[in-house]
Amino acid sequence: MTKLSVNINKIATIRNARGGETPSVTEAAVKIEQFGGQGITIHPRPDERHITRKDVYDLKPLVTTEFNIEGNPHRPFIDMVLEVKPEQVTLVPDADDAITSNAGWDTKKHFDFLTEIIAEFRNAGIRTSIFLDPNPAMVEYAAKTGTDRIELYTEAYAKYYSQNKEAAIRPYYDTAVLATESGLGINAGHDLSLDNLKYFADHIPNLLEVSIGHALISEALYMGLENTVQAYLKRLAKW
Ligand SMILES: CC(=O)[C@@H](O)[C@H](O)COP(=O)(O)O
Ligand SMILES: NCC(=O)COP(=O)(O)O
């Protein structure tokens, strides 16, 4: 079964446009879980452009499914995650000024750094996942870092899906097969949508979790949050 973790960054983006608490990030998380969401993902960025540090602490006692915190492991981020103790931390190597995440880890180059940080999280009982381009060459080093999972960075798949979906998914399939053989769990995310999700989930073996935010929250403007979460769950259903 592939779990749906809903990324609620965009709820915070709208809220921050006016300050105050509308729409409420915590209420959205609770409702998403009531509507069937199987996890809540947030990506607090250093400039707090959407999710703030306060949100991270406010959400922790309310999330009853799986809490997944994503981010670049600078020391303040690491310390916050160790204090909050979510079920999962996803390490993303994004520059502070990046508009959004735009690359996976070079696991060979950053091997020592990742190994050290991953041990810190694992010793605290927090599952780790590292954001990875669909590049089988990165899997060998990823596995040696001790991470529990990888998160396949799906922007390229989403971009090329409408042109040639067989070609778009091939590197993801190859990376996923090797990751499974290497004992790694597989998550995926970035630009997944109602259009492209089913093909991805049907063709990637052992896909444990997808985290989806931008498209899902955008689609919810027209369909409503409950219908949208349900529509995503249907795309992930195997029957
Ligand atoms: C790791 C990943 O792909 C997502 O977390 C993405 O970075 C969302 O972040 P933004 O909402 O800031 O674009
Ligand atoms: N890890 C990916 C994520 O949380 C959401 O990415 P997106 O759907 O906002 O592109």
XYZ file of N, CA, C and O in Angstrom, residues 62-181:
480
model
N -1.004 17.375 17.295
C -2.285 17.212 16.596
C -2.249 16.140 15.513
O -3.278 15.569 15.164
N -1.079 15.900 14.967
C -0.980 14.928 13.873
C -1.002 13.520 14.461
O -0.138 13.152 15.263
N -2.018 12.763 14.071
C -2.174 11.416 14.643
C -1.809 10.333 13.642
O -1.820 9.154 13.968
N -1.543 10.742 12.404
C -1.116 9.763 11.396
C 0.408 9.767 11.388
O 1.023 9.496 12.398
N 1.018 10.103 10.270
C 2.486 10.134 10.211
C 2.940 11.569 9.947
O 2.491 12.197 8.986
N 3.807 12.054 10.794
C 4.309 13.429 10.653
C 5.669 13.345 9.971
O 6.590 12.671 10.465
N 5.774 14.032 8.831
C 7.008 13.999 8.032
C 7.517 15.431 7.890
O 6.814 16.294 7.354
N 8.704 15.685 8.410
C 9.280 17.030 8.305
C 10.425 16.983 7.299
O 11.345 16.167 7.436
N 10.337 17.867 6.296
C 11.369 17.920 5.267
C 12.235 19.156 5.467
O 11.748 20.193 5.922
N 13.476 19.051 5.055
C 14.309 20.248 5.091
C 15.778 19.958 4.893
O 16.222 18.798 4.918
N 16.507 21.044 4.688
C 17.957 20.963 4.565
C 18.533 20.875 5.982
O 18.241 21.726 6.821
N 19.329 19.853 6.251
C 19.774 19.647 7.637
C 20.874 20.599 8.113
O 21.999 20.187 8.382
N 20.521 21.874 8.218
C 21.359 22.826 8.951
C 21.121 22.570 10.445
O 20.075 22.032 10.822
N 22.044 23.029 11.283
C 21.940 22.716 12.721
C 20.597 23.134 13.358
O 19.986 22.332 14.076
N 20.066 24.350 13.086
C 18.782 24.682 13.722
C 17.653 23.734 13.301
O 16.786 23.387 14.116
N 17.682 23.291 12.046
C 16.670 22.331 11.574
C 16.842 20.994 12.305
O 15.875 20.414 12.806
N 18.077 20.533 12.381
C 18.337 19.240 13.040
C 17.848 19.280 14.489
O 17.143 18.375 14.952
N 18.204 20.349 15.194
C 17.826 20.432 16.612
C 16.310 20.478 16.787
O 15.763 19.864 17.705
N 15.641 21.200 15.892
C 14.173 21.277 15.977
C 13.558 19.891 15.748
O 12.661 19.472 16.504
N 14.034 19.193 14.740
C 13.465 17.862 14.442
C 13.733 16.897 15.605
O 12.850 16.132 16.006
N 14.933 16.966 16.176
C 15.243 16.073 17.299
C 14.332 16.370 18.491
O 13.952 15.464 19.239
N 13.959 17.629 18.661
C 13.084 18.004 19.769
C 11.638 17.571 19.500
O 10.954 17.046 20.372
N 11.191 17.775 18.266
C 9.787 17.497 17.928
C 9.542 15.999 17.736
O 8.447 15.497 17.994
N 10.556 15.287 17.275
C 10.458 13.831 17.068
C 9.274 13.417 16.178
O 8.355 12.700 16.623
N 9.285 13.803 14.917
C 8.259 13.302 13.996
C 8.545 11.837 13.677
O 9.623 11.330 14.009
N 7.605 11.198 12.989
C 7.855 9.807 12.582
C 8.988 9.745 11.556
O 9.754 8.792 11.530
N 9.046 10.775 10.711
C 10.022 10.726 9.616
C 10.608 12.107 9.356
O 9.895 13.115 9.415
N 11.895 12.130 9.054
C 12.523 13.360 8.561
C 13.032 13.063 7.155
O 13.607 12.009 6.899
N 12.765 14.003 6.234
C 13.244 13.860 4.858
C 14.265 14.952 4.603
O 13.954 16.148 4.716
N 15.477 14.539 4.285
C 16.567 15.494 4.108
C 16.632 15.932 2.647
O 16.694 15.093 1.736
N 16.593 17.252 2.454
C 16.524 17.831 1.102
C 17.649 18.860 0.967
O 17.743 19.774 1.793
N 18.483 18.762 -0.082
C 19.646 19.657 -0.169
C 19.341 20.964 -0.888
O 20.030 21.327 -1.835
N 18.289 21.668 -0.474
C 17.909 22.860 -1.242
C 18.570 24.117 -0.692
O 18.682 24.306 0.521
N 18.978 24.975 -1.613
C 19.562 26.256 -1.197
C 18.494 27.100 -0.505
O 17.303 26.979 -0.811
N 18.938 27.949 0.433
C 17.990 28.762 1.201
C 17.118 29.630 0.295
O 15.974 29.923 0.611
N 17.702 30.081 -0.838
C 16.951 30.989 -1.710
C 16.262 30.278 -2.871
O 15.729 30.924 -3.768
N 16.249 28.958 -2.852
C 15.577 28.227 -3.944
C 14.069 28.458 -3.845
O 13.510 28.469 -2.739
N 13.419 28.633 -4.992
C 11.962 28.835 -4.982
C 11.280 27.589 -4.436
O 10.323 27.647 -3.683
N 11.797 26.447 -4.854
C 11.312 25.176 -4.322
C 12.466 24.183 -4.428
O 13.530 24.526 -4.955
N 12.273 22.975 -3.948
C 13.351 21.982 -4.026
C 13.662 21.710 -5.490
O 12.754 21.577 -6.308
N 14.955 21.618 -5.801
C 15.294 21.507 -7.230
C 16.392 20.483 -7.533
O 16.875 20.437 -8.658
N 16.751 19.654 -6.568
C 17.759 18.612 -6.824
C 17.762 17.616 -5.680
O 17.412 17.955 -4.542
N 18.196 16.410 -6.012
C 18.421 15.415 -4.970
C 19.863 15.488 -4.479
O 20.680 16.259 -4.999
N 20.184 14.667 -3.502
C 21.538 14.643 -2.935
C 22.533 13.993 -3.882
O 22.209 12.994 -4.541
N 23.726 14.519 -3.896
C 24.860 13.780 -4.440
C 25.375 12.966 -3.260
O 26.104 13.472 -2.393
N 24.955 11.713 -3.202
C 25.221 10.908 -1.997
C 26.691 10.498 -1.898
O 27.154 10.143 -0.807
N 27.390 10.551 -3.029
C 28.819 10.228 -2.985
C 29.582 11.411 -2.364
O 30.359 11.261 -1.421
N 29.296 12.594 -2.888
C 29.993 13.800 -2.426
C 29.688 14.113 -0.945
O 30.569 14.514 -0.186
N 28.441 13.918 -0.566
C 28.024 14.296 0.798
C 27.907 13.078 1.715
O 27.190 13.130 2.723
N 28.613 12.022 1.356
C 28.461 10.751 2.072
C 28.734 10.879 3.580
O 27.912 10.482 4.416
N 29.868 11.487 3.942
C 30.227 11.560 5.371
C 29.218 12.400 6.150
O 28.784 12.033 7.250
N 28.849 13.530 5.552
C 27.880 14.427 6.188
C 26.549 13.699 6.417
O 26.000 13.692 7.525
N 26.040 13.060 5.362
C 24.744 12.377 5.481
C 24.815 11.243 6.500
O 23.897 11.072 7.320
N 25.886 10.499 6.469
C 26.017 9.356 7.386
C 25.940 9.825 8.845
O 25.257 9.223 9.688
N 26.642 10.929 9.109
C 26.673 11.468 10.478
C 25.289 11.942 10.933
O 24.814 11.616 12.023
N 24.629 12.696 10.049
C 23.321 13.272 10.421
C 22.262 12.179 10.541
O 21.416 12.216 11.439
N 22.323 11.238 9.633
C 21.326 10.152 9.652
C 21.462 9.346 10.942
O 20.456 8.977 11.565
N 22.692 9.118 11.372
C 22.893 8.387 12.639
C 22.253 9.162 13.795
O 21.632 8.565 14.689
N 22.378 10.472 13.765
C 21.810 11.297 14.836
C 20.281 11.120 14.902
O 19.706 10.946 15.974
N 19.648 11.159 13.741
C 18.187 11.002 13.723
C 17.784 9.569 14.103
O 16.834 9.364 14.849
N 18.507 8.622 13.569
C 18.147 7.220 13.850
C 18.315 6.907 15.329
O 17.493 6.202 15.925
N 19.358 7.450 15.958
C 19.549 7.232 17.398
C 18.404 7.828 18.208
O 18.142 7.407 19.331
N 17.735 8.827 17.632
C 16.591 9.445 18.322
C 15.283 8.748 17.941
O 14.195 9.208 18.327
N 15.362 7.686 17.161
C 14.158 6.929 16.811
C 13.334 7.559 15.700
O 12.134 7.275 15.576
N 13.962 8.411 14.910
C 13.238 9.085 13.818
C 13.642 8.439 12.493
O 14.837 8.345 12.178
N 12.643 7.975 11.749
C 12.948 7.372 10.441
C 13.507 8.429 9.489
O 13.055 9.575 9.505
N 14.476 8.036 8.708
C 15.091 9.000 7.790
C 14.812 8.634 6.339
O 14.703 7.469 5.975
N 14.720 9.690 5.534
C 14.561 9.525 4.093
C 15.402 10.610 3.440
O 15.487 11.727 3.966
N 16.055 10.278 2.335
C 16.840 11.319 1.666
C 16.353 11.502 0.232
O 16.055 10.547 -0.479
N 16.249 12.755 -0.146
C 15.707 13.167 -1.443
C 16.728 12.826 -2.525
O 17.905 13.216 -2.442
N 16.275 12.109 -3.550
C 17.227 11.586 -4.530
C 16.707 11.769 -5.954
O 15.536 11.495 -6.228
N 17.587 12.200 -6.839
C 17.248 12.186 -8.264
C 17.104 10.733 -8.701
O 17.684 9.840 -8.084
N 16.377 10.495 -9.787
C 16.236 9.122 -10.267
C 17.511 8.669 -10.973
O 17.567 8.557 -12.199
N 18.533 8.441 -10.172
C 19.851 8.133 -10.697
C 20.394 6.925 -9.924
O 20.826 7.064 -8.770
N 20.363 5.742 -10.550
C 20.786 4.531 -9.825
C 22.178 4.676 -9.214
O 22.465 4.079 -8.174
N 23.039 5.494 -9.827
C 24.408 5.643 -9.309
C 24.412 6.207 -7.884
O 25.380 6.001 -7.131
N 23.377 6.915 -7.494
C 23.319 7.524 -6.157
C 22.816 6.549 -5.092
O 22.915 6.815 -3.892
N 22.254 5.427 -5.547
C 21.607 4.512 -4.603
C 22.620 3.778 -3.725
O 22.408 3.618 -2.525
N 23.724 3.355 -4.339
C 24.716 2.589 -3.582
C 25.187 3.382 -2.352
O 25.219 2.874 -1.228
N 25.539 4.646 -2.573
C 26.013 5.469 -1.459
C 24.873 5.811 -0.506
O 25.073 5.905 0.707
N 23.672 6.003 -1.052
C 22.513 6.274 -0.190
C 22.344 5.133 0.808
O 22.177 5.360 2.016
N 22.421 3.909 0.305
C 22.221 2.745 1.188
C 23.289 2.702 2.273
O 23.002 2.395 3.435
N 24.508 3.058 1.900
C 25.602 2.991 2.890
C 25.505 4.079 3.964
O 26.157 3.981 5.004
N 24.750 5.133 3.712
C 24.612 6.184 4.743
C 23.830 5.684 5.952
O 23.854 6.306 7.009
N 23.061 4.585 5.756
C 22.233 4.077 6.851
C 20.818 4.612 6.822
O 20.021 4.327 7.724
N 20.469 5.376 5.778
C 19.098 5.905 5.717
C 18.094 4.766 5.572
O 18.403 3.718 4.987
N 16.894 4.982 6.115
C 15.841 3.972 5.993
C 15.227 3.989 4.601
O 14.893 2.961 4.045
N 15.040 5.202 4.085
C 14.321 5.335 2.812
C 14.990 6.370 1.925
O 15.806 7.186 2.384
N 14.601 6.348 0.657
C 14.895 7.472 -0.231
C 13.554 8.072 -0.658
O 12.529 7.389 -0.648
N 13.586 9.360 -0.995
C 12.411 9.965 -1.644
C 12.802 10.316 -3.064
O 13.700 11.137 -3.296
N 12.155 9.672 -4.023
C 12.431 9.961 -5.433
C 11.883 11.346 -5.775
O 10.693 11.629 -5.531
N 12.747 12.177 -6.316
C 12.382 13.562 -6.693
C 11.693 13.502 -8.056
O 12.336 13.272 -9.083
N 10.392 13.728 -8.072
C 9.583 13.397 -9.247
C 9.311 14.571 -10.196
O 8.462 14.449 -11.084
N 10.028 15.667 -10.048
C 9.731 16.797 -10.943
C 9.915 16.413 -12.420
O 9.088 16.742 -13.269
N 11.003 15.717 -12.737
C 11.269 15.376 -14.141
C 10.182 14.435 -14.677
O 9.718 14.584 -15.814
N 9.767 13.492 -13.835
C 8.672 12.600 -14.256
C 7.427 13.420 -14.583
O 6.797 13.241 -15.639
N 7.083 14.340 -13.688
C 5.871 15.146 -13.891
C 5.974 15.992 -15.164
O 5.006 16.164 -15.906
N 7.180 16.485 -15.417
C 7.382 17.371 -16.570
C 7.230 16.598 -17.893
O 6.652 17.104 -18.848
N 7.744 15.373 -17.932
C 7.765 14.632 -19.198
C 6.636 13.617 -19.327
O 6.484 12.985 -20.370
N 5.826 13.488 -18.283
C 4.751 12.489 -18.282
C 3.838 12.631 -19.504
O 3.510 11.661 -20.174
N 3.437 13.868 -19.815
C 2.455 14.044 -20.899
C 3.083 13.812 -22.278
O 2.396 13.481 -23.224
N 4.407 13.965 -22.384
C 5.065 13.745 -23.680
C 5.307 12.266 -23.952
O 5.042 11.767 -25.032
N 5.864 11.573 -22.937
C 6.216 10.164 -23.133
C 6.331 9.515 -21.752
O 7.392 9.536 -21.130
N 5.216 8.985 -21.292
C 5.215 8.511 -19.901
C 6.109 7.291 -19.691
O 6.685 7.111 -18.632
N 6.253 6.454 -20.725
C 7.121 5.271 -20.577
C 8.573 5.713 -20.366
O 9.278 5.183 -19.505
N 9.005 6.685 -21.165
C 10.383 7.179 -21.013
C 10.530 7.949 -19.703
O 11.573 7.872 -19.035
N 9.480 8.678 -19.328
C 9.551 9.500 -18.106
C 9.734 8.643 -16.864
O 10.437 9.026 -15.923
N 9.141 7.467 -16.879
C 9.194 6.663 -15.643
C 10.408 5.733 -15.587
O 10.782 5.265 -14.504
N 11.050 5.490 -16.706
C 12.108 4.472 -16.756
C 13.213 4.686 -15.703
O 13.527 3.770 -14.948
N 13.815 5.892 -15.608
C 14.878 6.039 -14.600
C 14.369 5.870 -13.165
O 15.117 5.438 -12.285
N 13.096 6.180 -12.949
C 12.518 6.010 -11.609
C 12.358 4.516 -11.303
O 12.633 4.065 -10.192
N 11.931 3.773 -12.306
C 11.781 2.325 -12.127
C 13.154 1.705 -11.820
O 13.302 0.950 -10.853
N 14.135 2.048 -12.628
C 15.478 1.471 -12.436
C 16.030 1.824 -11.053
O 16.623 0.989 -10.368
N 15.832 3.071 -10.641
C 16.327 3.507 -9.329
C 15.578 2.785 -8.207
O 16.183 2.356 -7.218
N 14.263 2.619 -8.390
C 13.453 1.967 -7.352
C 13.835 0.493 -7.208
O 13.919 -0.024 -6.084
N 14.083 -0.180 -8.320
C 14.453 -1.601 -8.256
C 15.770 -1.758 -7.499
O 15.906 -2.575 -6.581
N 16.732 -0.923 -7.840
C 18.029 -0.994 -7.169
C 17.911 -0.629 -5.679
O 18.542 -1.242 -4.818
N 17.082 0.361 -5.399
C 16.888 0.768 -3.997
C 16.298 -0.385 -3.190
O 16.741 -0.662 -2.064
N 15.322 -1.064 -3.758
C 14.711 -2.204 -3.056
C 15.753 -3.297 -2.824
O 15.858 -3.853 -1.727
N 16.540 -3.580 -3.858
C 17.600 -4.606 -3.714
C 18.621 -4.199 -2.652
O 19.253 -5.042 -2.033
